[in-house]
């Protein structure tokens, strides 16, 4: 019997049964969850003070927990990084070395214009400072040919613009007795309506910049590549001796190019692929040793006021921007430069803006080299400056306003007003060289004679040269250890989850399964709400469908009532006279009342069960046919 009752109960249980109310669901959750403190919300039902206290305590803990979660996520979404420094030691490829002799070529085709420019400079200095100089009295010409020949050039068509001259500018009066002046030159746009002065507080800087501006216009007459047939022939004009790791340098170890301002330049180990330049030992004896020619007689004095050779140490396959990262080698001095390499690895993506190879940068590089920040900035600057048709070199004869455009745009770039710094990210991998230099007088008084005798056997060396015309430079690794700086995220996903788990355990003393229980509670609340909404909607719909049927039943009952009332009018009058107020009238058969008497007025009562013309009216407003009447 008991077994049959159990089986019957199991058959009555559904596959999915739900709570009958929100109260039952909440009590079940508080009594069975693994979250600490929730049972206190329902176990003290007879003590409302305790229940209120634990409710406030539970809500406060819950609020603190999610406040800590908000702090964790806000820190995570800022994507902070931490710099990790590590030291490595391994053989390194020797860096690329670029040398320039500060002696630009003076071609026969433009030498006449350069002579005119020197005369303009003498006149300007005389007018401004009352000093008559003779530094431009001699002009030395180098036998350099140009591809395409003289037929492609028409230097006679170019004329120096004498309206762009040096003037003295008086600064606004500041109340000081001492008058302040600047020297500058005027630049205007194509219409001449918008002009400004390119001026410096130093007259030396202004004259150099003015001379360089005219010089660039003159050199624009040489838009073709310089034809240099033999590297060896021209490098001897700069390098008397070259050794690396005790071995003489080879012709294939350097490339030659001409810089319009810094003259003949040579880059050693430009590609960084030759194992000859592999550095296996640190020290001055295992580096690069050069003896350089630094004669100043042939230099253009207003292009550079420095005596010596410009040197730049940079990465391989990188365009050397000498105006940003160069240093000078003094004549008559032996300079020893110890280098150390540092590397940085940036994360990129959400942790910072960087590029791997520049392919994703919205700037077209103008240089056939690896991506660098300076190459991108120069390319972006050129892109902002309108190019003339055919992309020829600018000069103020054909494009009078190019100087006005150039200097204003360059000032905007220097002031970070252009978008170039935003468009040009840093490389994700970058290396640079730290340098420490030491100098000594070279050659010494005792060794000067025999060094000159040995060098006199070198091609291109003049025995009349003295210490002021030569210099020595040693470039070497101080040590092969190098420092690597790597970016790593402060908050990884694992660390974020770990911190969230720690906070959860601190405030609730629970685990991941407790989180699942919370989600289950939310799901139950949603399902129970839907069930109640569905029942309410269904009940309302049923009531609306039953309402017209109830009205019809009442109308039919009233109509039948009137018919019955006419048949039994006489009996009703008889009953009225014989009964007191509040009694119930009988039918002919005397079995059921059909109306009630209230306040001397006969009123039909519809709710009681009454038979009207073979129809029985029931309280639920339905009509049932009485077959027995």
Coordinates of C-alpha atoms in Angstrom, one line a residue:
X1 CA 0.0 0.0 0.0
X2 CA 2.8 2.4 0.9
X3 CA 4.7 1.5 -2.3
X4 CA 1.6 2.3 -4.3
X5 CA 1.3 5.7 -2.6
X6 CA 5.0 6.5 -3.4
X7 CA 4.5 5.5 -7.0
X8 CA 1.4 7.6 -7.2
X9 CA 3.3 10.6 -5.8
X10 CA 6.1 10.2 -8.3
X11 CA 3.5 10.1 -11.1
X12 CA 2.1 13.4 -9.8
X13 CA 5.5 15.1 -9.8
X14 CA 6.3 16.9 -13.0
X15 CA 9.6 17.0 -14.9
X16 CA 10.0 20.7 -14.1
X17 CA 8.4 22.1 -11.0
X18 CA 8.7 25.7 -9.9
X19 CA 8.2 27.8 -6.8
X20 CA 4.7 28.9 -5.9
X21 CA 5.9 32.4 -4.8
X22 CA 8.9 34.7 -4.7
X23 CA 9.0 34.2 -0.9
X24 CA 9.5 30.5 -1.2
X25 CA 12.2 30.9 -3.8
X26 CA 14.1 33.5 -1.7
X27 CA 13.9 31.3 1.4
X28 CA 15.2 28.3 -0.5
X29 CA 18.1 30.3 -1.9
X30 CA 19.1 31.8 1.4
X31 CA 19.1 28.4 3.2
X32 CA 20.9 26.4 0.5
X33 CA 23.4 28.9 -1.1
X34 CA 27.2 28.7 -0.4
X35 CA 27.3 32.5 0.1
X36 CA 28.1 33.3 3.7
X37 CA 25.6 35.3 5.7
X38 CA 22.5 34.8 3.5
X39 CA 20.9 32.3 5.9
X40 CA 20.8 35.0 8.5
X41 CA 18.3 36.8 6.3
X42 CA 15.6 34.2 6.9
X43 CA 16.5 32.3 10.1
X44 CA 15.6 35.3 12.4
X45 CA 12.1 35.8 11.2
X46 CA 10.9 36.4 14.8
X47 CA 13.6 39.0 15.5
X48 CA 13.1 41.8 13.0
X49 CA 16.0 43.8 14.3
X50 CA 18.5 41.0 13.5
X51 CA 17.0 40.5 10.1
X52 CA 17.3 44.2 9.3
X53 CA 20.9 44.3 10.6
X54 CA 22.0 41.3 8.5
X55 CA 20.1 42.7 5.5
X56 CA 22.0 46.0 5.7
X57 CA 25.3 44.2 6.3
X58 CA 24.7 41.9 3.3
X59 CA 23.8 44.9 1.0
X60 CA 26.9 46.8 2.2
X61 CA 29.2 43.9 1.5
X62 CA 27.5 43.5 -1.9
X63 CA 28.1 47.2 -2.7
X64 CA 31.7 47.1 -1.6
X65 CA 32.3 44.1 -3.7
X66 CA 31.1 45.6 -6.9
X67 CA 32.8 48.9 -6.1
X68 CA 36.1 47.0 -6.0
X69 CA 35.1 45.3 -9.2
X70 CA 34.5 48.7 -10.8
X71 CA 38.0 49.8 -9.7
X72 CA 39.6 46.7 -11.1
X73 CA 37.9 47.0 -14.5
X74 CA 38.7 50.7 -14.7
X75 CA 42.4 50.0 -14.2
X76 CA 42.3 47.1 -16.6
X77 CA 40.7 49.1 -19.4
X78 CA 43.3 51.8 -19.1
X79 CA 45.8 49.1 -20.3
X80 CA 48.8 50.2 -18.1
X81 CA 52.2 48.7 -18.9
X82 CA 55.2 48.0 -16.8
X83 CA 58.8 48.4 -18.1
X84 CA 60.9 45.3 -17.5
X85 CA 64.7 45.8 -17.9
X86 CA 67.0 42.9 -18.6
X87 CA 70.6 42.5 -19.5
X88 CA 71.9 40.4 -22.4
X89 CA 75.4 39.6 -23.6
X90 CA 76.0 38.2 -27.1
X91 CA 78.0 39.2 -30.2
X92 CA 76.5 42.2 -31.9
X93 CA 76.6 43.6 -35.4
X94 CA 78.6 46.8 -35.5
X95 CA 76.3 49.8 -36.2
X96 CA 76.2 51.9 -39.4
X97 CA 78.6 54.9 -39.3
X98 CA 78.0 57.9 -41.6
X99 CA 80.7 60.6 -42.1
X100 CA 80.3 64.0 -43.9
X101 CA 83.1 66.4 -44.7
X102 CA 81.0 69.6 -44.5
X103 CA 82.2 70.5 -48.0
X104 CA 79.4 70.6 -50.6
X105 CA 80.3 70.2 -54.2
X106 CA 80.4 73.3 -56.3
X107 CA 79.5 72.3 -59.8
X108 CA 80.7 74.3 -62.8
X109 CA 77.0 74.7 -63.8
X110 CA 76.1 76.6 -60.7
X111 CA 79.5 78.1 -59.6
X112 CA 78.6 81.5 -61.1
X113 CA 75.4 81.7 -59.0
X114 CA 77.3 80.7 -55.9
X115 CA 79.8 83.5 -56.6
X116 CA 76.9 86.0 -56.8
X117 CA 75.5 84.6 -53.6
X118 CA 78.9 85.2 -51.9
X119 CA 78.9 88.8 -53.1
X120 CA 75.3 89.3 -51.8
X121 CA 76.4 87.9 -48.4
X122 CA 79.4 90.3 -48.3
X123 CA 77.2 93.3 -49.0
X124 CA 74.6 92.2 -46.4
X125 CA 77.2 91.8 -43.7
X126 CA 78.7 95.2 -44.6
X127 CA 75.4 96.9 -44.5
X128 CA 74.3 95.4 -41.2
X129 CA 77.5 95.5 -39.2
X130 CA 79.9 97.7 -41.2
X131 CA 82.3 94.9 -41.7
X132 CA 83.9 94.2 -45.1
X133 CA 84.8 90.5 -45.3
X134 CA 87.1 88.7 -47.7
X135 CA 86.2 85.1 -46.8
X136 CA 84.6 84.6 -50.3
X137 CA 87.6 85.8 -52.3
X138 CA 88.5 82.4 -53.7
X139 CA 86.3 79.7 -55.2
X140 CA 87.5 76.1 -55.5
X141 CA 85.8 73.9 -58.2
X142 CA 85.6 70.2 -58.1
X143 CA 85.5 68.1 -61.3
X144 CA 82.1 66.4 -60.8
X145 CA 79.9 65.4 -63.7
X146 CA 76.1 65.3 -63.8
X147 CA 74.1 62.6 -65.5
X148 CA 72.3 64.0 -68.6
X149 CA 75.0 66.6 -69.3
X150 CA 74.7 70.4 -69.5
X151 CA 72.0 70.2 -72.2
X152 CA 69.4 69.4 -69.6
X153 CA 70.2 72.4 -67.4
X154 CA 69.7 76.1 -68.1
X155 CA 71.5 77.8 -65.2
X156 CA 71.4 81.1 -67.1
X157 CA 67.6 81.1 -66.7
X158 CA 67.9 81.1 -62.9
X159 CA 68.4 84.5 -61.2
X160 CA 69.0 85.2 -57.5
X161 CA 66.2 87.0 -55.8
X162 CA 67.8 90.1 -54.4
X163 CA 64.6 91.3 -52.8
X164 CA 65.0 88.5 -50.2
X165 CA 67.7 90.4 -48.3
X166 CA 68.8 90.7 -44.7
X167 CA 67.3 93.6 -42.7
X168 CA 67.6 94.8 -39.1
X169 CA 64.3 94.5 -37.2
X170 CA 63.6 96.4 -34.0
X171 CA 61.7 94.5 -31.3
X172 CA 58.8 96.1 -29.5
X173 CA 59.7 98.5 -26.7
X174 CA 59.6 96.7 -23.4
X175 CA 60.5 99.8 -21.2
X176 CA 64.2 98.8 -21.0
X177 CA 66.8 101.4 -21.9
X178 CA 68.7 98.8 -23.9
X179 CA 67.3 98.5 -27.4
X180 CA 66.8 95.0 -28.8
X181 CA 67.2 94.1 -32.5
X182 CA 66.8 91.0 -34.6
X183 CA 68.1 90.2 -38.0
X184 CA 65.8 88.5 -40.5
X185 CA 64.6 88.2 -44.1
X186 CA 61.2 88.7 -45.5
X187 CA 59.1 86.0 -47.2
X188 CA 55.7 86.5 -48.9
X189 CA 53.1 84.3 -50.5
X190 CA 52.4 84.2 -54.2
X191 CA 50.2 87.4 -54.2
X192 CA 52.5 89.3 -51.8
X193 CA 49.6 90.0 -49.4
X194 CA 50.8 87.7 -46.6
X195 CA 54.4 88.2 -45.5
X196 CA 56.4 87.4 -42.4
X197 CA 60.0 87.8 -41.3
X198 CA 62.2 84.8 -40.6
X199 CA 64.3 86.2 -37.8
X200 CA 66.6 85.2 -35.0
X201 CA 68.1 87.0 -32.1
X202 CA 71.5 85.9 -33.2
X203 CA 72.8 87.5 -36.4
X204 CA 75.1 84.5 -37.1
X205 CA 72.1 82.1 -37.1
X206 CA 70.1 84.4 -39.3
X207 CA 72.8 84.9 -41.9
X208 CA 73.4 81.1 -42.0
X209 CA 69.7 80.4 -42.5
X210 CA 69.4 83.2 -45.2
X211 CA 72.5 81.8 -47.1
X212 CA 71.2 78.3 -46.8
X213 CA 67.8 79.4 -48.3
X214 CA 69.4 80.9 -51.4
X215 CA 71.8 78.0 -51.7
X216 CA 69.0 75.5 -51.8
X217 CA 67.4 77.5 -54.6
X218 CA 70.6 77.5 -56.6
X219 CA 71.2 73.7 -56.0
X220 CA 67.6 73.1 -57.3
X221 CA 69.2 73.6 -60.8
X222 CA 70.7 70.1 -60.3
X223 CA 67.7 67.8 -60.3
X224 CA 69.7 64.8 -61.6
X225 CA 71.9 62.3 -59.8
X226 CA 75.6 63.0 -59.3
X227 CA 77.7 60.6 -61.4
X228 CA 80.4 59.2 -59.2
X229 CA 82.4 56.6 -61.2
X230 CA 84.8 55.5 -58.5
X231 CA 84.1 55.3 -54.7
X232 CA 87.8 54.9 -54.0
X233 CA 88.7 58.1 -55.8
X234 CA 86.4 60.2 -53.8
X235 CA 86.6 58.6 -50.4
X236 CA 90.3 59.4 -50.3
X237 CA 89.3 63.1 -50.2
X238 CA 88.0 62.4 -46.7
X239 CA 89.4 59.1 -45.3
X240 CA 93.1 58.6 -45.2
X241 CA 93.0 55.3 -43.3
X242 CA 90.3 52.9 -42.3
X243 CA 90.6 49.8 -40.1
X244 CA 88.1 47.5 -38.4
X245 CA 89.1 44.9 -35.9
X246 CA 92.7 45.3 -37.0
X247 CA 91.8 44.6 -40.7
X248 CA 91.8 47.2 -43.5
X249 CA 88.4 48.3 -44.7
X250 CA 87.2 47.2 -48.2
X251 CA 85.7 49.2 -51.0
X252 CA 82.4 47.3 -50.6
X253 CA 82.1 48.3 -46.9
X254 CA 80.8 51.8 -47.6
X255 CA 78.4 53.7 -49.8
X256 CA 78.7 57.3 -51.0
X257 CA 76.0 60.0 -51.3
X258 CA 76.0 63.7 -51.5
X259 CA 74.1 66.0 -49.1
X260 CA 73.4 69.5 -50.3
X261 CA 74.4 71.1 -47.0
X262 CA 76.8 68.6 -45.4
X263 CA 78.8 67.7 -48.5
X264 CA 80.2 64.3 -49.4
X265 CA 78.9 61.6 -47.0
X266 CA 80.0 58.0 -46.6
X267 CA 78.1 55.3 -44.7
X268 CA 80.1 52.2 -43.5
X269 CA 78.2 48.9 -42.9
X270 CA 74.9 50.4 -44.2
X271 CA 73.2 47.0 -44.6
X272 CA 74.5 45.2 -41.5
X273 CA 74.6 41.8 -43.3
X274 CA 78.4 41.3 -43.8
X275 CA 79.9 39.1 -41.1
X276 CA 83.1 41.1 -41.4
X277 CA 81.4 43.7 -39.2
X278 CA 80.4 41.2 -36.5
X279 CA 81.7 42.5 -33.1
X280 CA 82.9 39.6 -31.0
X281 CA 85.0 41.5 -28.5
X282 CA 84.6 44.9 -26.8
X283 CA 87.4 47.5 -26.7
X284 CA 89.1 50.1 -28.8
X285 CA 91.4 47.6 -30.5
X286 CA 88.4 45.7 -32.0
X287 CA 86.4 48.7 -33.3
X288 CA 86.6 51.1 -36.2
X289 CA 89.6 53.4 -36.5
X290 CA 89.6 56.2 -39.0
X291 CA 92.1 59.0 -39.9
X292 CA 90.1 61.8 -41.6
X293 CA 90.9 64.8 -43.7
X294 CA 89.3 67.9 -42.2
X295 CA 90.7 70.8 -44.4
X296 CA 88.6 73.9 -44.1
X297 CA 89.9 75.9 -47.1
X298 CA 87.3 74.4 -49.5
X299 CA 84.3 74.7 -47.2
X300 CA 81.4 77.1 -47.7
X301 CA 81.9 79.3 -44.6
X302 CA 78.2 80.4 -44.2
X303 CA 76.7 76.9 -44.6
X304 CA 78.7 75.6 -41.6
X305 CA 80.8 77.5 -39.1
X306 CA 82.1 74.2 -37.6
X307 CA 85.6 72.9 -38.4
X308 CA 85.7 69.2 -38.6
X309 CA 83.7 66.2 -39.8
X310 CA 80.2 65.3 -38.9
X311 CA 79.6 61.7 -37.7
X312 CA 76.3 59.9 -37.1
X313 CA 75.9 56.4 -35.5
X314 CA 72.7 54.8 -36.5
X315 CA 70.9 51.5 -37.2
X316 CA 71.4 49.6 -40.4
X317 CA 69.2 50.3 -43.4
X318 CA 68.2 53.6 -41.9
X319 CA 68.2 57.0 -43.6
X320 CA 70.7 59.2 -41.7
X321 CA 69.1 62.5 -40.8
X322 CA 72.3 64.4 -39.9
X323 CA 70.5 67.6 -38.9
X324 CA 69.0 65.7 -35.9
X325 CA 71.5 63.2 -34.6
X326 CA 75.0 64.1 -35.6
X327 CA 78.1 65.2 -33.6
X328 CA 81.4 66.8 -34.7
X329 CA 84.9 65.5 -34.9
X330 CA 87.4 68.2 -34.2
X331 CA 90.6 68.5 -36.2
X332 CA 93.9 67.9 -34.5
X333 CA 92.1 65.7 -32.0
X334 CA 91.8 62.0 -31.5
X335 CA 88.2 61.2 -30.5
X336 CA 87.3 57.9 -28.9
X337 CA 83.7 57.1 -28.9
X338 CA 82.5 54.1 -26.8
X339 CA 79.0 52.9 -27.6
X340 CA 76.4 50.8 -25.9
X341 CA 73.2 49.6 -27.4
X342 CA 69.8 49.6 -25.8
X343 CA 66.6 48.1 -27.1
X344 CA 63.0 48.7 -26.4
X345 CA 60.0 46.4 -27.2
X346 CA 56.6 48.1 -27.2
X347 CA 53.4 46.1 -27.0
X348 CA 51.2 48.2 -29.3
X349 CA 47.5 47.5 -29.8
X350 CA 45.4 48.7 -26.8
X351 CA 48.6 49.2 -24.7
X352 CA 50.1 51.9 -27.0
X353 CA 50.4 53.1 -30.5
X354 CA 53.3 51.6 -32.4
X355 CA 54.0 50.0 -35.7
X356 CA 56.0 46.9 -36.7
X357 CA 57.1 47.9 -40.2
X358 CA 55.2 51.0 -41.0
X359 CA 52.8 49.3 -43.4
X360 CA 49.8 50.3 -41.3
X361 CA 50.8 54.0 -41.1
X362 CA 48.8 56.5 -43.1
X363 CA 51.9 58.2 -44.5
X364 CA 53.8 57.2 -47.6
X365 CA 57.5 57.0 -46.9
X366 CA 59.7 58.9 -49.3
X367 CA 62.9 57.0 -48.2
X368 CA 63.9 53.6 -49.3
X369 CA 64.8 52.4 -45.8
X370 CA 63.3 50.8 -42.8
X371 CA 60.6 52.7 -40.8
X372 CA 61.8 55.3 -38.3
X373 CA 60.0 58.1 -36.6
X374 CA 62.1 60.7 -38.3
X375 CA 61.6 59.2 -41.8
X376 CA 57.8 59.3 -41.2
X377 CA 57.9 62.9 -39.9
X378 CA 59.9 64.1 -42.9
X379 CA 57.6 62.2 -45.3
X380 CA 54.5 63.6 -43.6
X381 CA 55.9 67.1 -43.7
X382 CA 56.5 66.8 -47.4
X383 CA 53.0 65.5 -47.9
X384 CA 51.6 68.6 -46.1
X385 CA 53.6 70.9 -48.4
X386 CA 52.1 71.1 -51.9
X387 CA 54.3 69.7 -54.6
X388 CA 54.7 71.5 -58.0
X389 CA 53.7 69.6 -61.2
X390 CA 56.3 67.0 -61.9
X391 CA 57.7 67.0 -58.3
X392 CA 60.7 69.0 -59.3
X393 CA 63.0 70.7 -56.8
X394 CA 61.5 74.1 -55.7
X395 CA 63.1 77.4 -56.5
X396 CA 61.7 80.9 -56.1
X397 CA 62.0 81.7 -59.9
X398 CA 59.3 79.1 -60.7
X399 CA 57.5 79.1 -57.4
X400 CA 58.0 82.4 -55.6
X401 CA 56.0 81.4 -52.5
X402 CA 57.6 78.1 -51.7
X403 CA 59.8 79.6 -49.0
X404 CA 56.8 81.2 -47.3
X405 CA 55.0 77.9 -47.3
X406 CA 58.0 75.9 -46.2
X407 CA 59.0 78.0 -43.1
X408 CA 55.4 78.5 -41.9
X409 CA 54.7 74.8 -42.2
X410 CA 58.0 73.9 -40.5
X411 CA 57.1 76.1 -37.5
X412 CA 53.7 74.4 -37.2
X413 CA 55.5 71.0 -37.2
X414 CA 58.0 72.1 -34.6
X415 CA 55.1 73.4 -32.4
X416 CA 53.2 70.1 -32.8
X417 CA 50.3 71.9 -34.6
X418 CA 50.4 69.5 -37.5
X419 CA 49.0 66.0 -37.3
X420 CA 52.3 64.4 -38.3
X421 CA 53.1 63.4 -34.7
X422 CA 49.7 61.8 -34.4
X423 CA 50.1 60.0 -37.7
X424 CA 53.6 58.7 -37.1
X425 CA 53.8 56.2 -34.2
X426 CA 57.0 54.9 -32.8
X427 CA 58.4 51.5 -34.0
X428 CA 57.3 48.6 -31.8
X429 CA 61.0 47.5 -31.8
X430 CA 63.6 50.2 -31.6
X431 CA 67.3 50.3 -30.7
X432 CA 69.6 53.2 -30.1
X433 CA 73.1 53.8 -29.1
X434 CA 74.4 55.5 -26.0
X435 CA 77.8 57.2 -26.6
X436 CA 80.5 58.4 -24.3
X437 CA 83.4 60.3 -25.9
X438 CA 87.0 61.1 -24.9
X439 CA 89.4 63.4 -26.7
X440 CA 93.2 63.9 -26.8
X441 CA 95.6 66.0 -28.7
X442 CA 96.6 64.2 -31.9
X443 CA 99.2 63.9 -33.2
X444 CA 101.4 64.8 -30.4
X445 CA 104.4 67.1 -30.8
X446 CA 106.9 64.2 -30.8
X447 CA 104.9 62.0 -33.3
X448 CA 103.6 64.7 -35.6
X449 CA 106.6 64.5 -38.0
X450 CA 106.6 60.8 -38.7
X451 CA 102.8 60.6 -38.9
X452 CA 102.9 63.3 -41.6
X453 CA 105.6 61.4 -43.4
X454 CA 103.6 58.2 -43.5
X455 CA 100.4 60.0 -44.5
X456 CA 102.2 61.8 -47.3
X457 CA 102.5 58.5 -49.1
X458 CA 98.7 58.4 -49.1
X459 CA 97.0 59.5 -52.3
X460 CA 95.6 63.0 -52.0
X461 CA 97.6 63.9 -48.9
X462 CA 99.5 67.2 -49.1
X463 CA 102.8 67.1 -47.1
X464 CA 102.2 70.8 -46.2
X465 CA 99.2 69.8 -44.1
X466 CA 99.5 70.3 -40.4
X467 CA 97.7 69.1 -37.3
X468 CA 94.7 71.3 -38.0
X469 CA 93.9 69.4 -41.2
X470 CA 93.6 65.9 -39.9
X471 CA 91.7 64.1 -37.2
X472 CA 91.4 60.6 -35.8
X473 CA 88.3 58.8 -34.5
X474 CA 87.9 55.5 -32.9
X475 CA 84.4 53.9 -32.5
X476 CA 84.0 50.8 -30.5
X477 CA 81.7 48.8 -28.2
X478 CA 82.5 49.5 -24.6
X479 CA 81.0 46.1 -23.8
X480 CA 78.8 43.6 -25.6
X481 CA 76.2 43.7 -22.8
X482 CA 73.1 45.5 -23.9
X483 CA 70.0 46.5 -22.0
X484 CA 66.6 45.4 -23.2
X485 CA 63.5 47.3 -22.1
X486 CA 60.3 45.3 -22.6
X487 CA 56.8 46.4 -22.0
X488 CA 54.4 44.0 -20.3
X489 CA 50.8 44.6 -19.3
X490 CA 50.2 45.3 -15.6
X491 CA 46.8 43.5 -15.7
X492 CA 46.5 40.3 -17.6
X493 CA 43.3 38.4 -17.8
X494 CA 44.6 35.8 -15.3
X495 CA 45.6 38.5 -12.9
X496 CA 42.2 40.3 -13.3
X497 CA 40.4 37.1 -12.5
X498 CA 42.6 36.4 -9.6
X499 CA 42.0 39.8 -8.1
X500 CA 38.2 39.5 -8.7
X501 CA 38.3 36.1 -6.9
X502 CA 40.2 37.6 -4.0
X503 CA 37.7 40.4 -3.6
X504 CA 34.8 38.0 -3.9
X505 CA 36.2 35.7 -1.2
X506 CA 37.0 38.7 1.1
X507 CA 33.4 40.1 1.0
X508 CA 31.4 37.0 0.6
X509 CA 33.7 34.1 1.4
X510 CA 32.5 32.1 -1.6
X511 CA 33.7 30.5 -4.8
X512 CA 32.9 30.3 -8.5
X513 CA 30.0 28.0 -7.8
X514 CA 28.5 30.8 -5.7
X515 CA 28.5 33.0 -8.8
X516 CA 26.6 30.3 -10.6
X517 CA 24.1 30.2 -7.8
X518 CA 23.6 34.0 -8.2
X519 CA 23.0 33.5 -11.9
X520 CA 20.6 30.7 -11.1
X521 CA 18.7 33.0 -8.7
X522 CA 18.4 35.7 -11.4
X523 CA 17.2 33.1 -13.9
X524 CA 14.6 31.8 -11.5
X525 CA 13.3 35.3 -10.8
X526 CA 12.9 36.0 -14.5
X527 CA 11.1 32.7 -15.1
X528 CA 8.8 33.1 -12.2
X529 CA 7.9 36.7 -13.3
X530 CA 7.1 35.4 -16.8
X531 CA 4.8 32.6 -15.3
X532 CA 2.9 35.2 -13.2
X533 CA 2.6 37.5 -16.1
X534 CA 1.3 34.7 -18.3
X535 CA -1.3 33.6 -15.7
X536 CA -2.5 37.2 -15.2
X537 CA -2.8 37.7 -19.0
X538 CA -4.7 34.4 -19.4
X539 CA -7.2 35.1 -16.5
X540 CA -7.9 38.6 -18.0
X541 CA -8.6 37.1 -21.4
X542 CA -10.9 34.4 -19.9
X543 CA -12.9 37.1 -18.1
X544 CA -13.4 39.1 -21.2
X545 CA -14.7 36.1 -23.2
X546 CA -17.2 35.1 -20.4
X547 CA -18.7 38.6 -19.9
X548 CA -21.1 38.6 -23.0
X549 CA -22.5 35.1 -22.1
X550 CA -23.4 36.3 -18.5
X551 CA -25.4 39.3 -19.9
X552 CA -27.4 37.1 -22.3
X553 CA -28.3 34.7 -19.4
X554 CA -29.6 37.5 -17.3
X555 CA -31.7 39.0 -20.1
X556 CA -33.2 35.6 -20.8
X557 CA -33.9 35.0 -17.2
X558 CA -35.6 38.4 -16.9
X559 CA -37.7 37.7 -20.0
X560 CA -38.9 34.3 -18.6
X561 CA -39.4 36.0 -15.3
X562 CA -41.9 38.4 -16.8
X563 CA -43.8 35.5 -18.5
X564 CA -44.0 33.5 -15.2
X565 CA -45.0 36.7 -13.4
X566 CA -48.1 37.2 -15.6
X567 CA -49.3 33.6 -15.2
X568 CA -49.1 33.7 -11.4
X569 CA -50.3 37.3 -10.9
X570 CA -53.4 36.3 -8.9
X571 CA -51.5 33.9 -6.6
X572 CA -48.9 36.6 -6.0
X573 CA -51.6 39.2 -5.0
X574 CA -53.1 36.6 -2.6
X575 CA -49.7 35.9 -1.1
X576 CA -49.0 39.6 -0.7
X577 CA -52.0 40.2 1.4
X578 CA -51.5 37.3 3.7
X579 CA -47.7 37.7 4.4
X580 CA -45.7 40.3 6.2
X581 CA -42.8 42.2 4.7
X582 CA -39.7 40.0 4.2
X583 CA -41.5 36.7 3.5
X584 CA -40.8 34.7 0.4
X585 CA -43.6 34.0 -2.1
X586 CA -44.3 30.4 -3.3
X587 CA -44.9 29.1 -6.7
X588 CA -47.9 27.1 -7.6
X589 CA -46.1 23.9 -6.7
X590 CA -44.8 25.6 -3.6
X591 CA -41.3 24.2 -3.9
X592 CA -39.0 27.2 -4.7
X593 CA -39.3 30.9 -4.3
X594 CA -39.0 33.1 -7.3
X595 CA -38.5 36.5 -5.8
X596 CA -38.0 38.3 -2.5
X597 CA -40.1 41.0 -0.8
X598 CA -38.1 44.1 0.5
X599 CA -39.5 47.4 1.8
X600 CA -43.0 46.8 0.5
X601 CA -41.7 46.6 -3.1
X602 CA -41.5 43.3 -5.0
X603 CA -38.0 42.9 -6.4
X604 CA -36.9 39.9 -8.4
X605 CA -33.8 38.1 -7.0
X606 CA -31.6 36.7 -9.8
X607 CA -28.8 35.2 -7.8
X608 CA -30.6 32.4 -6.0
X609 CA -31.4 29.2 -7.8
X610 CA -34.8 29.8 -9.4
X611 CA -36.7 28.1 -12.2
X612 CA -38.1 30.4 -14.8
X613 CA -39.9 28.8 -17.7
X614 CA -37.9 25.6 -17.8
X615 CA -34.6 27.5 -17.1
X616 CA -32.6 27.3 -13.9
X617 CA -30.4 30.3 -13.0
X618 CA -27.3 29.6 -11.1
X619 CA -24.9 32.0 -9.2
X620 CA -22.1 31.7 -11.8
X621 CA -24.4 33.4 -14.3
X622 CA -24.8 30.4 -16.5
X623 CA -28.1 29.0 -17.8
X624 CA -29.1 25.4 -17.3
X625 CA -32.2 23.8 -18.8
X626 CA -34.4 22.1 -16.2
X627 CA -35.9 19.1 -17.9
X628 CA -38.1 18.1 -14.9
X629 CA -40.2 21.3 -14.8

